[in-house]
Amino acid sequence: MDSFDLLVIGGGINGCAIARDAAGRGLSVLLVEKDDLASHTSSASSKLIHGGLRYLEQYDFKLVRESLHERETMLRTAPHIVHPLRFILPRPPGGRPWWMIRIGLMLYDLLAGRRSSLPRSRGVGKNDEAARAPLRDPAAKLAAYWDARVDDARLVVLNALDAQERGAEIATRTEFLSARRERDHWIAKLSGGRTVTARIIVNAAGPWVSEVLNGRLGEQGESRVRLVRGSHIAVPRLHDGDHAYILPQPDGRVVFVLPYGPNSLIGTTDAPTDRPDDAAIAPAETDYLCAAANAYLRRQVAPEDVIWSYAGIRALHDDGAAEASKITRDYRLELDDAPGAKLLSVFGGKLTTARALAIDTLDRLGIGGFKFTATSPLPGGQILPGFNAWMNELAKWMPAPMLDRLSRAYGTRLDRILDGVDSLADMGRHFGADLYEAEVRYLMTHEWARTAEDILWRRTKLGLGLAPKEQAALAAWLKQA
């Protein structure tokens, strides 16, 4: 029977960040995930690392300040997957006075601090055609501010990869079944007939946090979870340029229109649900998102224009807010006070603050050691000034768009995929778009990828680039590989 200091339940961003931090401080760690890493909420986000401008309206200054600090940390430690993104904010018709919007943005800049590497907010000039031309009212007052975009699923995988390289065991497709306390340790049963012991259990099961706590662990806690579905749609590009729009809505929410390759990503919604597996967009949400974009943008969109949609279930800490959109996005850590082996459950959290959540988790558990994650790059993130020249020399035979995608996904670890490769022919079988066998084999060997869905929709984000027949061919090849 294997013994560990820490058993982490859940392979989303919170669980993987906790496993990484704990392993880096010398703990023996086992992380179990019943499906693939980032297969639920963590890959169904708006794909942003941001301070949360709208949280200022809820006076959640602590969350905004922490998120902006974490944004800066992520830009520094994961520069290959986290990139600055300019947002254009139009004044809503009949909405808040312009002076109030500008004060809010000034406060956002202030909370970001003087050390922020991103530009300060500013008004948008009348001659800024890129920002104004896509709008129905190009003469409207506009403001611009900066946040960052991220490859959400790769952020999760890179945390898991770093955890593994620091000694953790990452067990995907492994379900936590039950556990019982035996004085100073837990005896946990996992799928596949495996039983392990652990001094500490961290329940980071996301939408299933209460099910694990109350059902599989048989414990009761004070915190409650509110399940809220957030949905997105992808449509053909609604604007040119590499900037995004943040569009205030009459219901007090905001909707993003984000560049996503040749498409636009529109989201998100706040739809209460009672089921953690209710991750499918409803027709009313599609209508809402189309209307939200159409109110501001010249290029109109209808439900029949949607080429892809996805939804994720946010497991928010229930703070008693009446409306789903008003529930705090901050997290709550609940440490069970029963004697003996420790149990901590994670309620809430977001991509941006997962690193800070991991530090707080270990602090609550009384675990010391050097807090390394603020300065240690994630795998592939050791980007130095000569990176572009090195990359171009490494793969001078590769088409530029393909090299750009691979460098943004793997950073300085691109050479591990291209070891012994000097041409596209050396990359092996071509599955479609710019996906080749060499990359697929790397993902299978080093990043826990097993299925076509793992590879196309989480590891590479090429799902929209391969035709159904190509996706089926990849799935068939994987079964025989």
Tab-separated table of C-alpha atoms in Angstrom:
chain	number	residue	atom	x	y	z
A	1	MET	CA	0.000	0.000	0.000
A	2	ASP	CA	1.519	3.322	-1.115
A	3	SER	CA	1.739	6.105	1.452
A	4	PHE	CA	1.698	9.840	0.758
A	5	ASP	CA	1.830	13.041	2.726
A	6	LEU	CA	-0.927	14.568	0.602
A	7	LEU	CA	-3.753	13.195	-1.519
A	8	VAL	CA	-5.311	15.795	-3.829
A	9	ILE	CA	-8.727	15.025	-5.296
A	10	GLY	CA	-9.337	16.862	-8.563
A	11	GLY	CA	-7.227	17.593	-11.629
A	12	GLY	CA	-8.473	21.088	-12.377
A	13	ILE	CA	-6.465	24.263	-11.904
A	14	ASN	CA	-6.837	24.355	-8.109
A	15	GLY	CA	-5.843	20.734	-7.557
A	16	CYS	CA	-2.874	20.896	-9.916
A	17	ALA	CA	-1.615	24.180	-8.443
A	18	ILE	CA	-1.813	22.709	-4.929
A	19	ALA	CA	-0.020	19.530	-6.011
A	20	ARG	CA	2.734	21.570	-7.650
A	21	ASP	CA	3.326	23.776	-4.623
A	22	ALA	CA	3.238	20.879	-2.157
A	23	ALA	CA	5.595	18.696	-4.196
A	24	GLY	CA	7.986	21.613	-4.578
A	25	ARG	CA	8.128	21.944	-0.789
A	26	GLY	CA	9.139	18.318	-0.364
A	27	LEU	CA	5.831	16.560	0.322
A	28	SER	CA	5.009	13.234	-1.259
A	29	VAL	CA	1.896	13.951	-3.313
A	30	LEU	CA	-0.695	11.914	-5.175
A	31	LEU	CA	-3.235	13.735	-7.343
A	32	VAL	CA	-6.211	11.783	-8.667
A	33	GLU	CA	-8.558	12.923	-11.433
A	34	LYS	CA	-11.477	10.797	-12.566
A	35	ASP	CA	-11.229	12.021	-16.175
A	36	ASP	CA	-8.561	13.995	-18.042
A	37	LEU	CA	-6.771	16.983	-16.555
A	38	ALA	CA	-8.802	20.179	-17.024
A	39	SER	CA	-11.634	18.160	-18.538
A	40	HIS	CA	-14.384	20.149	-16.838
A	41	THR	CA	-14.557	23.714	-15.498
A	42	SER	CA	-10.906	24.641	-15.994
A	43	SER	CA	-11.021	24.214	-19.784
A	44	ALA	CA	-14.434	25.881	-20.137
A	45	SER	CA	-13.376	29.383	-19.121
A	46	SER	CA	-13.151	32.705	-20.961
A	47	LYS	CA	-9.423	31.919	-21.199
A	48	LEU	CA	-8.368	35.075	-19.403
A	49	ILE	CA	-5.922	35.977	-16.660
A	50	HIS	CA	-7.558	39.146	-15.413
A	51	GLY	CA	-8.212	41.303	-12.418
A	52	GLY	CA	-11.963	41.212	-12.867
A	53	LEU	CA	-12.975	44.759	-13.693
A	54	ARG	CA	-16.633	44.091	-12.899
A	55	TYR	CA	-15.771	42.936	-9.361
A	56	LEU	CA	-15.110	46.584	-8.523
A	57	GLU	CA	-18.864	47.169	-8.700
A	58	GLN	CA	-19.258	44.643	-5.899
A	59	TYR	CA	-16.545	46.420	-3.864
A	60	ASP	CA	-14.483	43.230	-3.908
A	61	PHE	CA	-11.225	45.182	-3.859
A	62	LYS	CA	-9.276	42.385	-2.182
A	63	LEU	CA	-10.086	39.945	-4.985
A	64	VAL	CA	-9.271	42.486	-7.697
A	65	ARG	CA	-5.954	43.423	-6.088
A	66	GLU	CA	-4.949	39.789	-5.627
A	67	SER	CA	-6.015	38.921	-9.175
A	68	LEU	CA	-4.024	41.789	-10.665
A	69	HIS	CA	-0.973	40.746	-8.658
A	70	GLU	CA	-1.392	37.190	-9.923
A	71	ARG	CA	-1.800	38.465	-13.481
A	72	GLU	CA	1.640	40.032	-13.256
A	73	THR	CA	3.114	36.852	-11.793
A	74	MET	CA	1.629	34.744	-14.589
A	75	LEU	CA	2.918	37.071	-17.294
A	76	ARG	CA	6.370	36.605	-15.800
A	77	THR	CA	6.359	32.865	-15.059
A	78	ALA	CA	4.323	31.551	-18.014
A	79	PRO	CA	5.016	34.002	-20.862
A	80	HIS	CA	4.541	31.336	-23.529
A	81	ILE	CA	0.871	30.706	-22.649
A	82	VAL	CA	-0.101	34.044	-21.045
A	83	HIS	CA	-0.151	37.103	-23.312
A	84	PRO	CA	-1.281	40.731	-22.924
A	85	LEU	CA	-4.678	41.545	-24.417
A	86	ARG	CA	-6.143	44.993	-25.051
A	87	PHE	CA	-9.812	45.451	-24.142
A	88	ILE	CA	-12.109	48.107	-25.596
A	89	LEU	CA	-14.916	49.263	-23.301
A	90	PRO	CA	-17.748	51.250	-24.946
A	91	ARG	CA	-19.992	53.454	-22.884
A	92	PRO	CA	-23.354	51.663	-22.770
A	93	PRO	CA	-26.364	53.618	-24.096
A	94	GLY	CA	-28.144	55.114	-21.112
A	95	GLY	CA	-25.595	53.535	-18.808
A	96	ARG	CA	-23.206	54.880	-16.210
A	97	PRO	CA	-21.787	58.364	-16.704
A	98	TRP	CA	-18.429	58.444	-18.432
A	99	TRP	CA	-16.659	59.953	-15.437
A	100	MET	CA	-17.705	56.948	-13.348
A	101	ILE	CA	-16.296	54.516	-15.909
A	102	ARG	CA	-13.002	56.405	-16.039
A	103	ILE	CA	-12.727	56.457	-12.234
A	104	GLY	CA	-13.320	52.704	-12.176
A	105	LEU	CA	-10.501	52.165	-14.665
A	106	MET	CA	-8.199	54.476	-12.707
A	107	LEU	CA	-8.918	52.402	-9.596
A	108	TYR	CA	-8.158	49.253	-11.595
A	109	ASP	CA	-4.789	50.743	-12.570
A	110	LEU	CA	-4.141	51.778	-8.975
A	111	LEU	CA	-4.839	48.277	-7.651
A	112	ALA	CA	-2.500	46.823	-10.288
A	113	GLY	CA	0.344	48.812	-8.735
A	114	ARG	CA	3.271	50.694	-10.171
A	115	ARG	CA	5.134	47.512	-11.054
A	116	SER	CA	2.526	46.355	-13.543
A	117	SER	CA	4.096	45.594	-16.915
A	118	LEU	CA	0.882	46.355	-18.814
A	119	PRO	CA	-0.113	49.812	-20.076
A	120	ARG	CA	-2.461	51.968	-18.050
A	121	SER	CA	-6.047	52.489	-19.144
A	122	ARG	CA	-6.789	55.406	-21.423
A	123	GLY	CA	-9.418	56.894	-23.672
A	124	VAL	CA	-9.603	55.721	-27.267
A	125	GLY	CA	-8.881	58.404	-29.856
A	126	LYS	CA	-11.252	59.253	-32.686
A	127	ASN	CA	-8.718	58.025	-35.244
A	128	ASP	CA	-8.364	54.538	-33.761
A	129	GLU	CA	-10.084	52.748	-36.644
A	130	ALA	CA	-9.250	49.264	-35.366
A	131	ALA	CA	-11.207	49.881	-32.166
A	132	ARG	CA	-14.034	51.979	-33.626
A	133	ALA	CA	-14.817	50.523	-37.051
A	134	PRO	CA	-16.385	47.265	-35.748
A	135	LEU	CA	-18.889	49.169	-33.586
A	136	ARG	CA	-22.419	50.142	-34.551
A	137	ASP	CA	-21.694	53.546	-33.035
A	138	PRO	CA	-18.081	54.281	-33.987
A	139	ALA	CA	-18.358	57.770	-32.476
A	140	ALA	CA	-19.187	56.434	-29.003
A	141	LYS	CA	-16.944	57.176	-26.073
A	142	LEU	CA	-14.486	54.316	-25.623
A	143	ALA	CA	-11.874	53.372	-23.059
A	144	ALA	CA	-9.060	50.872	-23.401
A	145	TYR	CA	-7.393	48.801	-20.705
A	146	TRP	CA	-5.197	45.713	-20.612
A	147	ASP	CA	-5.512	42.257	-19.121
A	148	ALA	CA	-4.171	38.930	-20.392
A	149	ARG	CA	-5.321	35.831	-22.222
A	150	VAL	CA	-4.282	32.275	-21.393
A	151	ASP	CA	-4.506	28.770	-22.771
A	152	ASP	CA	-6.538	27.532	-19.821
A	153	ALA	CA	-6.143	23.768	-20.222
A	154	ARG	CA	-2.411	24.062	-20.860
A	155	LEU	CA	-2.065	26.121	-17.693
A	156	VAL	CA	-3.540	23.185	-15.782
A	157	VAL	CA	-1.375	20.610	-17.552
A	158	LEU	CA	1.804	22.619	-16.986
A	159	ASN	CA	1.060	22.836	-13.272
A	160	ALA	CA	0.600	19.062	-13.225
A	161	LEU	CA	3.767	18.536	-15.245
A	162	ASP	CA	5.794	20.683	-12.866
A	163	ALA	CA	4.270	18.829	-9.912
A	164	GLN	CA	5.302	15.515	-11.446
A	165	GLU	CA	8.834	16.724	-12.110
A	166	ARG	CA	9.051	17.737	-8.453
A	167	GLY	CA	8.076	14.228	-7.366
A	168	ALA	CA	4.268	14.112	-7.396
A	169	GLU	CA	2.309	11.246	-8.902
A	170	ILE	CA	-0.435	12.411	-11.267
A	171	ALA	CA	-3.069	9.705	-11.732
A	172	THR	CA	-5.617	10.592	-14.408
A	173	ARG	CA	-8.639	8.416	-15.147
A	174	THR	CA	-8.476	7.449	-11.482
A	175	GLU	CA	-11.552	8.039	-9.356
A	176	PHE	CA	-11.551	8.700	-5.634
A	177	LEU	CA	-14.122	6.310	-4.145
A	178	SER	CA	-13.963	6.681	-0.368
A	179	ALA	CA	-11.687	7.219	2.619
A	180	ARG	CA	-11.720	6.691	6.360
A	181	ARG	CA	-9.652	8.209	9.138
A	182	GLU	CA	-7.248	6.001	11.053
A	183	ARG	CA	-5.793	8.309	13.710
A	184	ASP	CA	-3.107	10.352	11.942
A	185	HIS	CA	-3.757	9.178	8.386
A	186	TRP	CA	-6.452	8.427	5.829
A	187	ILE	CA	-6.974	5.105	4.093
A	188	ALA	CA	-8.361	5.936	0.655
A	189	LYS	CA	-9.855	3.628	-1.927
A	190	LEU	CA	-9.400	4.499	-5.593
A	191	SER	CA	-10.764	3.011	-8.779
A	192	GLY	CA	-8.865	0.078	-10.222
A	193	GLY	CA	-8.664	-1.584	-6.817
A	194	ARG	CA	-5.896	0.678	-5.526
A	195	THR	CA	-5.719	1.655	-1.844
A	196	VAL	CA	-3.378	4.334	-0.508
A	197	THR	CA	-2.741	6.142	2.749
A	198	ALA	CA	-2.266	9.876	3.195
A	199	ARG	CA	-1.700	12.192	6.136
A	200	ILE	CA	-3.762	14.924	4.476
A	201	ILE	CA	-6.573	15.007	1.943
A	202	VAL	CA	-7.337	18.132	-0.072
A	203	ASN	CA	-10.739	18.047	-1.717
A	204	ALA	CA	-10.383	20.180	-4.859
A	205	ALA	CA	-13.134	18.437	-6.802
A	206	GLY	CA	-14.669	21.633	-8.174
A	207	PRO	CA	-18.389	21.150	-8.925
A	208	TRP	CA	-18.227	17.821	-7.084
A	209	VAL	CA	-16.670	19.266	-3.906
A	210	SER	CA	-19.820	18.753	-1.822
A	211	GLU	CA	-20.447	15.296	-3.245
A	212	VAL	CA	-16.930	14.242	-2.259
A	213	LEU	CA	-17.109	15.891	1.165
A	214	ASN	CA	-20.569	14.725	2.202
A	215	GLY	CA	-20.856	11.501	0.253
A	216	ARG	CA	-17.510	9.853	-0.316
A	217	LEU	CA	-15.815	11.186	2.801
A	218	GLY	CA	-18.928	11.176	4.970
A	219	GLU	CA	-18.057	14.548	6.487
A	220	GLN	CA	-20.138	17.671	7.023
A	221	GLY	CA	-18.866	21.186	6.475
A	222	GLU	CA	-20.048	24.724	7.100
A	223	SER	CA	-19.519	25.987	3.551
A	224	ARG	CA	-21.961	25.487	0.737
A	225	VAL	CA	-21.355	25.517	-2.983
A	226	ARG	CA	-23.434	27.391	-5.567
A	227	LEU	CA	-23.252	25.834	-9.016
A	228	VAL	CA	-23.398	28.368	-11.837
A	229	ARG	CA	-23.093	27.479	-15.507
A	230	GLY	CA	-20.977	29.750	-17.675
A	231	SER	CA	-21.395	29.301	-21.421
A	232	HIS	CA	-19.562	30.585	-24.502
A	233	ILE	CA	-20.175	30.533	-28.226
A	234	ALA	CA	-17.711	30.736	-31.111
A	235	VAL	CA	-18.765	32.466	-34.331
A	236	PRO	CA	-16.926	33.705	-37.440
A	237	ARG	CA	-14.870	36.785	-36.606
A	238	LEU	CA	-16.916	39.823	-35.650
A	239	HIS	CA	-14.003	42.244	-35.784
A	240	ASP	CA	-10.534	42.507	-37.227
A	241	GLY	CA	-7.518	43.017	-35.037
A	242	ASP	CA	-6.115	41.318	-31.969
A	243	HIS	CA	-8.038	43.287	-29.341
A	244	ALA	CA	-11.128	42.275	-27.360
A	245	TYR	CA	-14.354	44.017	-26.393
A	246	ILE	CA	-15.995	44.114	-22.982
A	247	LEU	CA	-19.666	44.956	-23.440
A	248	PRO	CA	-21.819	46.140	-20.493
A	249	GLN	CA	-25.318	44.669	-20.520
A	250	PRO	CA	-28.670	46.056	-19.305
A	251	ASP	CA	-28.814	43.364	-16.595
A	252	GLY	CA	-25.605	44.701	-15.038
A	253	ARG	CA	-23.361	41.945	-16.397
A	254	VAL	CA	-20.595	42.226	-18.979
A	255	VAL	CA	-19.984	40.030	-22.012
A	256	PHE	CA	-16.596	39.560	-23.672
A	257	VAL	CA	-15.996	39.319	-27.414
A	258	LEU	CA	-12.553	37.777	-27.705
A	259	PRO	CA	-10.328	37.016	-30.708
A	260	TYR	CA	-10.013	33.245	-31.076
A	261	GLY	CA	-8.037	32.423	-34.203
A	262	PRO	CA	-10.299	33.015	-37.222
A	263	ASN	CA	-13.304	33.183	-34.898
A	264	SER	CA	-14.731	35.304	-32.109
A	265	LEU	CA	-15.454	33.855	-28.684
A	266	ILE	CA	-18.472	35.402	-26.944
A	267	GLY	CA	-19.144	34.824	-23.254
A	268	THR	CA	-20.043	34.325	-20.601
A	269	THR	CA	-23.367	33.623	-18.884
A	270	ASP	CA	-24.402	33.044	-15.270
A	271	ALA	CA	-27.066	30.334	-15.187
A	272	PRO	CA	-27.836	28.668	-11.829
A	273	THR	CA	-27.939	24.886	-11.906
A	274	ASP	CA	-28.272	22.070	-9.399
A	275	ARG	CA	-26.223	19.494	-11.296
A	276	PRO	CA	-22.421	19.437	-11.509
A	277	ASP	CA	-22.639	17.609	-14.841
A	278	ASP	CA	-25.024	20.151	-16.419
A	279	ALA	CA	-22.301	21.497	-18.714
A	280	ALA	CA	-24.273	22.137	-21.892
A	281	ILE	CA	-25.322	25.532	-23.175
A	282	ALA	CA	-29.057	26.243	-23.204
A	283	PRO	CA	-30.749	27.887	-26.224
A	284	ALA	CA	-31.635	30.900	-24.077
A	285	GLU	CA	-27.946	31.427	-23.313
A	286	THR	CA	-27.072	31.362	-27.011
A	287	ASP	CA	-29.775	33.951	-27.685
A	288	TYR	CA	-28.490	36.110	-24.812
A	289	LEU	CA	-24.892	36.073	-26.065
A	290	CYS	CA	-25.910	36.848	-29.650
A	291	ALA	CA	-28.037	39.776	-28.478
A	292	ALA	CA	-25.227	41.041	-26.240
A	293	ALA	CA	-22.822	41.262	-29.171
A	294	ASN	CA	-25.414	42.568	-31.625
A	295	ALA	CA	-26.200	45.541	-29.387
A	296	TYR	CA	-22.708	46.915	-29.996
A	297	LEU	CA	-21.111	45.384	-33.108
A	298	ARG	CA	-21.814	46.020	-36.790
A	299	ARG	CA	-21.416	42.407	-37.825
A	300	GLN	CA	-24.548	40.767	-36.520
A	301	VAL	CA	-24.679	37.176	-35.338
A	302	ALA	CA	-27.534	34.690	-34.976
A	303	PRO	CA	-27.752	31.265	-33.304
A	304	GLU	CA	-27.330	29.575	-36.684
A	305	ASP	CA	-23.913	31.253	-37.007
A	306	VAL	CA	-22.555	29.431	-33.957
A	307	ILE	CA	-19.844	26.975	-35.005
A	308	TRP	CA	-18.957	25.790	-31.507
A	309	SER	CA	-20.207	26.241	-27.981
A	310	TYR	CA	-19.115	25.057	-24.575
A	311	ALA	CA	-20.171	25.413	-20.965
A	312	GLY	CA	-18.530	24.908	-17.604
A	313	ILE	CA	-19.924	24.651	-14.103
A	314	ARG	CA	-18.416	27.126	-11.661
A	315	ALA	CA	-18.361	25.812	-8.108
A	316	LEU	CA	-18.705	29.120	-6.264
A	317	HIS	CA	-18.636	29.614	-2.540
A	318	ASP	CA	-22.207	30.384	-1.490
A	319	ASP	CA	-22.056	33.832	0.094
A	320	GLY	CA	-25.826	34.287	0.102
A	321	ALA	CA	-26.004	36.576	-2.938
A	322	ALA	CA	-29.458	36.624	-4.497
A	323	GLU	CA	-28.239	36.693	-8.115
A	324	ALA	CA	-25.798	34.226	-9.650
A	325	SER	CA	-23.772	37.030	-11.246
A	326	LYS	CA	-23.291	38.664	-7.827
A	327	ILE	CA	-21.823	35.607	-6.065
A	328	THR	CA	-18.217	36.191	-5.064
A	329	ARG	CA	-15.511	34.714	-7.280
A	330	ASP	CA	-13.181	34.584	-4.291
A	331	TYR	CA	-12.421	31.219	-2.733
A	332	ARG	CA	-13.006	29.723	0.687
A	333	LEU	CA	-10.838	27.041	2.271
A	334	GLU	CA	-12.565	24.898	4.876
A	335	LEU	CA	-10.309	22.913	7.212
A	336	ASP	CA	-12.081	20.094	9.016
A	337	ASP	CA	-11.468	20.432	12.752
A	338	ALA	CA	-11.873	16.744	13.587
A	339	PRO	CA	-8.898	15.214	15.422
A	340	GLY	CA	-6.377	13.136	13.517
A	341	ALA	CA	-5.663	13.212	9.801
A	342	LYS	CA	-6.381	16.560	8.165
A	343	LEU	CA	-9.005	17.342	5.532
A	344	LEU	CA	-9.300	20.606	3.628
A	345	SER	CA	-11.982	21.396	1.039
A	346	VAL	CA	-11.732	24.125	-1.599
A	347	PHE	CA	-14.830	26.150	-2.485
A	348	GLY	CA	-14.645	28.559	-5.413
A	349	GLY	CA	-11.568	30.042	-6.994
A	350	LYS	CA	-10.607	30.999	-10.533
A	351	LEU	CA	-7.806	30.417	-13.024
A	352	THR	CA	-6.131	33.700	-12.181
A	353	THR	CA	-5.822	33.116	-8.438
A	354	ALA	CA	-5.029	29.386	-8.348
A	355	ARG	CA	-1.368	29.928	-7.454
A	356	ALA	CA	-2.325	32.139	-4.498
A	357	LEU	CA	-5.006	29.638	-3.487
A	358	ALA	CA	-2.368	26.905	-3.376
A	359	ILE	CA	-0.161	28.976	-1.078
A	360	ASP	CA	-3.106	29.718	1.212
A	361	THR	CA	-4.003	26.023	1.257
A	362	LEU	CA	-0.554	24.970	2.426
A	363	ASP	CA	-0.518	27.792	4.970
A	364	ARG	CA	-3.841	26.603	6.403
A	365	LEU	CA	-2.432	23.085	6.639
A	366	GLY	CA	0.631	24.351	8.505
A	367	ILE	CA	3.054	23.295	5.783
A	368	GLY	CA	6.254	25.314	5.683
A	369	GLY	CA	9.052	25.466	3.173
A	370	PHE	CA	10.144	27.914	0.504
A	371	LYS	CA	7.310	29.521	-1.450
A	372	PHE	CA	8.840	29.162	-4.885
A	373	THR	CA	5.942	29.567	-7.295
A	374	ALA	CA	6.112	33.363	-7.623
A	375	THR	CA	9.527	33.157	-9.248
A	376	SER	CA	9.806	29.658	-10.718
A	377	PRO	CA	8.592	29.504	-14.344
A	378	LEU	CA	6.144	26.856	-15.407
A	379	PRO	CA	7.570	24.245	-17.813
A	380	GLY	CA	8.564	25.928	-21.058
A	381	GLY	CA	8.352	29.397	-19.552
A	382	GLN	CA	12.069	30.121	-19.245
A	383	ILE	CA	11.867	32.647	-22.090
A	384	LEU	CA	15.095	34.635	-22.560
A	385	PRO	CA	15.819	37.489	-25.004
A	386	GLY	CA	17.263	35.110	-27.619
A	387	PHE	CA	14.235	32.817	-27.655
A	388	ASN	CA	12.812	33.879	-31.023
A	389	ALA	CA	16.156	33.501	-32.788
A	390	TRP	CA	16.685	30.074	-31.189
A	391	MET	CA	13.189	28.980	-32.157
A	392	ASN	CA	13.533	30.134	-35.762
A	393	GLU	CA	16.852	28.326	-36.123
A	394	LEU	CA	15.451	25.190	-34.500
A	395	ALA	CA	12.555	24.966	-36.945
A	396	LYS	CA	13.464	27.138	-39.935
A	397	TRP	CA	11.753	24.582	-42.178
A	398	MET	CA	8.414	24.929	-40.384
A	399	PRO	CA	5.564	27.157	-41.649
A	400	ALA	CA	5.387	30.333	-39.562
A	401	PRO	CA	1.800	29.854	-38.263
A	402	MET	CA	2.634	26.345	-37.076
A	403	LEU	CA	5.821	27.500	-35.372
A	404	ASP	CA	3.913	30.305	-33.671
A	405	ARG	CA	1.309	27.884	-32.292
A	406	LEU	CA	3.889	25.388	-31.073
A	407	SER	CA	6.063	28.033	-29.430
A	408	ARG	CA	3.021	29.464	-27.631
A	409	ALA	CA	2.086	26.010	-26.371
A	410	TYR	CA	5.477	24.548	-25.431
A	411	GLY	CA	7.860	27.488	-25.115
A	412	THR	CA	11.427	26.384	-24.483
A	413	ARG	CA	10.344	22.732	-24.477
A	414	LEU	CA	9.613	22.787	-28.183
A	415	ASP	CA	12.963	21.112	-28.790
A	416	ARG	CA	11.663	18.005	-27.014
A	417	ILE	CA	9.047	17.570	-29.715
A	418	LEU	CA	11.491	18.381	-32.506
A	419	ASP	CA	14.329	16.155	-31.304
A	420	GLY	CA	15.700	14.503	-34.455
A	421	VAL	CA	13.200	16.347	-36.662
A	422	ASP	CA	14.493	18.388	-39.613
A	423	SER	CA	11.440	18.615	-41.869
A	424	LEU	CA	7.674	18.234	-41.924
A	425	ALA	CA	8.194	14.734	-43.286
A	426	ASP	CA	10.135	13.887	-40.112
A	427	MET	CA	7.095	14.940	-38.033
A	428	GLY	CA	5.345	11.720	-39.037
A	429	ARG	CA	1.707	11.287	-39.908
A	430	HIS	CA	-0.272	14.435	-40.647
A	431	PHE	CA	-3.673	14.382	-38.935
A	432	GLY	CA	-4.986	17.709	-40.235
A	433	ALA	CA	-4.435	21.425	-39.681
A	434	ASP	CA	-0.843	21.560	-38.381
A	435	LEU	CA	-1.094	18.512	-36.111
A	436	TYR	CA	1.536	15.840	-36.714
A	437	GLU	CA	2.470	12.544	-35.145
A	438	ALA	CA	5.557	13.898	-33.360
A	439	GLU	CA	3.444	16.295	-31.294
A	440	VAL	CA	0.774	13.685	-30.607
A	441	ARG	CA	3.337	11.180	-29.362
A	442	TYR	CA	4.883	13.823	-27.106
A	443	LEU	CA	1.471	14.588	-25.600
A	444	MET	CA	0.775	10.903	-25.027
A	445	THR	CA	4.154	10.290	-23.406
A	446	HIS	CA	4.570	13.439	-21.333
A	447	GLU	CA	1.165	15.095	-20.855
A	448	TRP	CA	-1.310	12.297	-20.029
A	449	ALA	CA	-3.196	12.615	-23.351
A	450	ARG	CA	-5.084	9.471	-24.331
A	451	THR	CA	-7.988	10.445	-26.551
A	452	ALA	CA	-8.626	12.670	-29.544
A	453	GLU	CA	-10.649	14.942	-27.267
A	454	ASP	CA	-7.690	15.306	-24.889
A	455	ILE	CA	-5.442	16.333	-27.764
A	456	LEU	CA	-7.746	18.450	-29.927
A	457	TRP	CA	-9.787	20.339	-27.353
A	458	ARG	CA	-7.426	20.657	-24.382
A	459	ARG	CA	-3.741	20.163	-25.285
A	460	THR	CA	-3.673	21.878	-28.710
A	461	LYS	CA	-7.022	23.710	-29.165
A	462	LEU	CA	-7.114	22.401	-32.752
A	463	GLY	CA	-10.591	20.901	-32.480
A	464	LEU	CA	-12.081	23.525	-34.796
A	465	GLY	CA	-9.295	22.996	-37.311
A	466	LEU	CA	-9.856	19.322	-38.068
A	467	ALA	CA	-12.799	18.009	-40.069
A	468	PRO	CA	-14.925	15.262	-38.470
A	469	LYS	CA	-13.268	12.623	-40.661
A	470	GLU	CA	-9.826	13.818	-39.569
A	471	GLN	CA	-10.852	13.725	-35.920
A	472	ALA	CA	-12.172	10.191	-36.358
A	473	ALA	CA	-8.923	9.147	-38.042
A	474	LEU	CA	-6.919	10.522	-35.110
A	475	ALA	CA	-9.142	8.661	-32.644
A	476	ALA	CA	-8.663	5.412	-34.567
A	477	TRP	CA	-4.895	5.911	-34.702
A	478	LEU	CA	-4.724	6.549	-30.955
A	479	LYS	CA	-6.466	3.262	-30.228
A	480	GLN	CA	-3.706	1.413	-32.056
A	481	ALA	CA	-0.747	3.543	-30.954
